mmCIF file of C-alpha atoms in Angstrom:
data_model
loop_
_atom_site.group_PDB
_atom_site.id
_atom_site.type_symbol
_atom_site.label_atom_id
_atom_site.label_comp_id
_atom_site.label_asym_id
_atom_site.label_seq_id
_atom_site.Cartn_x
_atom_site.Cartn_y
_atom_site.Cartn_z
ATOM 1 C CA MET G 1 -25.541 -19.042 15.392
ATOM 2 C CA ASN G 2 -26.687 -20.492 12.114
ATOM 3 C CA ALA G 3 -23.382 -20.309 10.233
ATOM 4 C CA LYS G 4 -20.309 -22.523 10.494
ATOM 5 C CA ILE G 5 -17.825 -21.340 13.134
ATOM 6 C CA THR G 6 -14.305 -20.900 11.742
ATOM 7 C CA SER G 7 -12.588 -19.923 15.003
ATOM 8 C CA LEU G 8 -12.986 -18.839 18.614
ATOM 9 C CA ASP G 9 -10.900 -16.419 20.685
ATOM 10 C CA LEU G 10 -11.245 -15.958 24.447
ATOM 11 C CA SER G 11 -10.412 -12.675 26.174
ATOM 12 C CA LYS G 12 -7.612 -12.901 28.750
ATOM 13 C CA ASP G 13 -10.043 -12.368 31.633
ATOM 14 C CA GLY G 14 -12.227 -15.226 30.378
ATOM 15 C CA LYS G 15 -15.386 -13.101 30.266
ATOM 16 C CA LEU G 16 -15.737 -12.561 26.504
ATOM 17 C CA LEU G 17 -15.536 -14.877 23.515
ATOM 18 C CA ILE G 18 -15.503 -14.009 19.817
ATOM 19 C CA ALA G 19 -16.681 -16.434 17.172
ATOM 20 C CA SER G 20 -15.734 -15.988 13.511
ATOM 21 C CA LEU G 21 -18.558 -17.277 11.330
ATOM 22 C CA ARG G 22 -18.594 -18.414 7.710
ATOM 23 C CA ASP G 23 -21.444 -15.971 6.978
ATOM 24 C CA ASP G 24 -18.764 -13.222 7.152
ATOM 25 C CA THR G 25 -19.713 -12.014 10.619
ATOM 26 C CA ILE G 26 -17.981 -12.109 13.980
ATOM 27 C CA GLN G 27 -20.033 -12.394 17.146
ATOM 28 C CA LEU G 28 -19.047 -11.163 20.603
ATOM 29 C CA ILE G 29 -20.397 -13.369 23.373
ATOM 30 C CA ASP G 30 -20.585 -12.463 27.063
ATOM 31 C CA LEU G 31 -19.880 -15.777 28.773
ATOM 32 C CA ARG G 32 -21.230 -14.548 32.123
ATOM 33 C CA LYS G 33 -24.646 -13.929 30.562
ATOM 34 C CA ASN G 34 -24.387 -16.592 27.845
ATOM 35 C CA SER G 35 -25.558 -14.063 25.260
ATOM 36 C CA ILE G 36 -24.395 -12.441 22.034
ATOM 37 C CA ILE G 37 -23.766 -8.782 22.796
ATOM 38 C CA SER G 38 -22.549 -7.548 19.410
ATOM 39 C CA THR G 39 -22.161 -8.667 15.795
ATOM 40 C CA PHE G 40 -19.329 -7.362 13.617
ATOM 41 C CA SER G 41 -19.552 -7.096 9.842
ATOM 42 C CA ASP G 42 -18.913 -4.780 6.920
ATOM 43 C CA GLU G 43 -20.190 -4.889 3.353
ATOM 44 C CA HIS G 44 -16.636 -5.484 2.050
ATOM 45 C CA PHE G 45 -15.468 -7.840 4.818
ATOM 46 C CA LYS G 46 -15.259 -11.492 3.760
ATOM 47 C CA LEU G 47 -13.599 -14.322 5.674
ATOM 48 C CA SER G 48 -10.960 -15.857 3.458
ATOM 49 C CA CYS G 49 -11.418 -19.530 4.352
ATOM 50 C CA ASP G 50 -12.899 -22.043 6.759
ATOM 51 C CA TRP G 51 -10.059 -21.506 9.226
ATOM 52 C CA ALA G 52 -9.897 -17.684 9.153
ATOM 53 C CA ARG G 53 -9.504 -16.288 12.654
ATOM 54 C CA ALA G 54 -10.540 -13.079 14.395
ATOM 55 C CA SER G 55 -8.571 -12.010 17.472
ATOM 56 C CA PHE G 56 -8.942 -9.724 20.457
ATOM 57 C CA SER G 57 -6.396 -6.944 20.844
ATOM 58 C CA ALA G 58 -4.077 -7.396 23.844
ATOM 59 C CA ASN G 59 -6.345 -5.218 26.013
ATOM 60 C CA ALA G 60 -9.555 -6.843 24.620
ATOM 61 C CA GLN G 61 -10.953 -3.451 23.575
ATOM 62 C CA LYS G 62 -10.785 -4.112 19.837
ATOM 63 C CA ILE G 63 -11.366 -7.050 17.522
ATOM 64 C CA ALA G 64 -9.289 -7.579 14.401
ATOM 65 C CA CYS G 65 -9.701 -9.901 11.455
ATOM 66 C CA GLY G 66 -8.206 -10.200 7.995
ATOM 67 C CA SER G 67 -10.363 -10.262 4.881
ATOM 68 C CA THR G 68 -10.235 -11.598 1.326
ATOM 69 C CA ASP G 69 -9.556 -8.050 0.086
ATOM 70 C CA GLY G 70 -6.192 -8.037 1.927
ATOM 71 C CA LEU G 71 -7.384 -5.537 4.543
ATOM 72 C CA ILE G 72 -7.321 -5.937 8.312
ATOM 73 C CA TYR G 73 -10.587 -4.748 9.832
ATOM 74 C CA LEU G 74 -10.535 -3.278 13.363
ATOM 75 C CA TRP G 75 -13.825 -3.056 15.262
ATOM 76 C CA ASN G 76 -14.562 -1.536 18.652
ATOM 77 C CA LEU G 77 -16.650 -3.617 21.055
ATOM 78 C CA ASP G 78 -19.813 -1.734 20.030
ATOM 79 C CA GLY G 79 -19.543 -3.317 16.570
ATOM 80 C CA TYR G 80 -18.280 -0.326 14.578
ATOM 81 C CA VAL G 81 -15.336 -0.502 12.175
ATOM 82 C CA GLU G 82 -12.759 1.920 13.567
ATOM 83 C CA ALA G 83 -10.140 1.340 10.888
ATOM 84 C CA THR G 84 -9.040 -0.789 7.992
ATOM 85 C CA LEU G 85 -5.341 -1.414 7.549
ATOM 86 C CA LYS G 86 -3.839 -1.852 4.093
ATOM 87 C CA GLY G 87 -0.626 -3.520 3.143
ATOM 88 C CA HIS G 88 -1.476 -7.003 1.940
ATOM 89 C CA SER G 89 -2.292 -8.115 -1.575
ATOM 90 C CA ILE G 90 -3.547 -11.575 -0.635
ATOM 91 C CA PRO G 91 -6.346 -12.777 1.667
ATOM 92 C CA LEU G 92 -5.477 -12.773 5.368
ATOM 93 C CA MET G 93 -6.292 -15.789 7.513
ATOM 94 C CA ARG G 94 -4.944 -14.831 10.936
ATOM 95 C CA ILE G 95 -3.510 -11.870 12.828
ATOM 96 C CA SER G 96 -2.393 -11.327 16.399
ATOM 97 C CA SER G 97 -1.285 -8.468 18.628
ATOM 98 C CA GLY G 98 1.532 -8.338 21.136
ATOM 99 C CA GLU G 99 1.255 -7.561 24.827
ATOM 100 C CA GLY G 100 1.721 -3.833 24.173
ATOM 101 C CA GLY G 101 -0.866 -3.787 21.365
ATOM 102 C CA THR G 102 -4.194 -2.071 21.667
#
């Protein structure tokens, strides 16, 4: 990782870690293999600040992060954007999901 890390999030089973990076990417790391297994990005996705945070969904099957454009980006673990959620007019720094969230 060559960019500044803004946050880390550990999956509940302790096997996966996501790192939000200041180069506007998020990396998925398999801690058992000590390797990056996927990188998440989108041409419009921009981290809003040095403390912006990506999060696993409750079941650790999706990764979500807010962007400077006010959208929430949802990626699957293969690195593809599955959805963008609208509803904010300001940059998002952090989101979280509840126990029932996917």
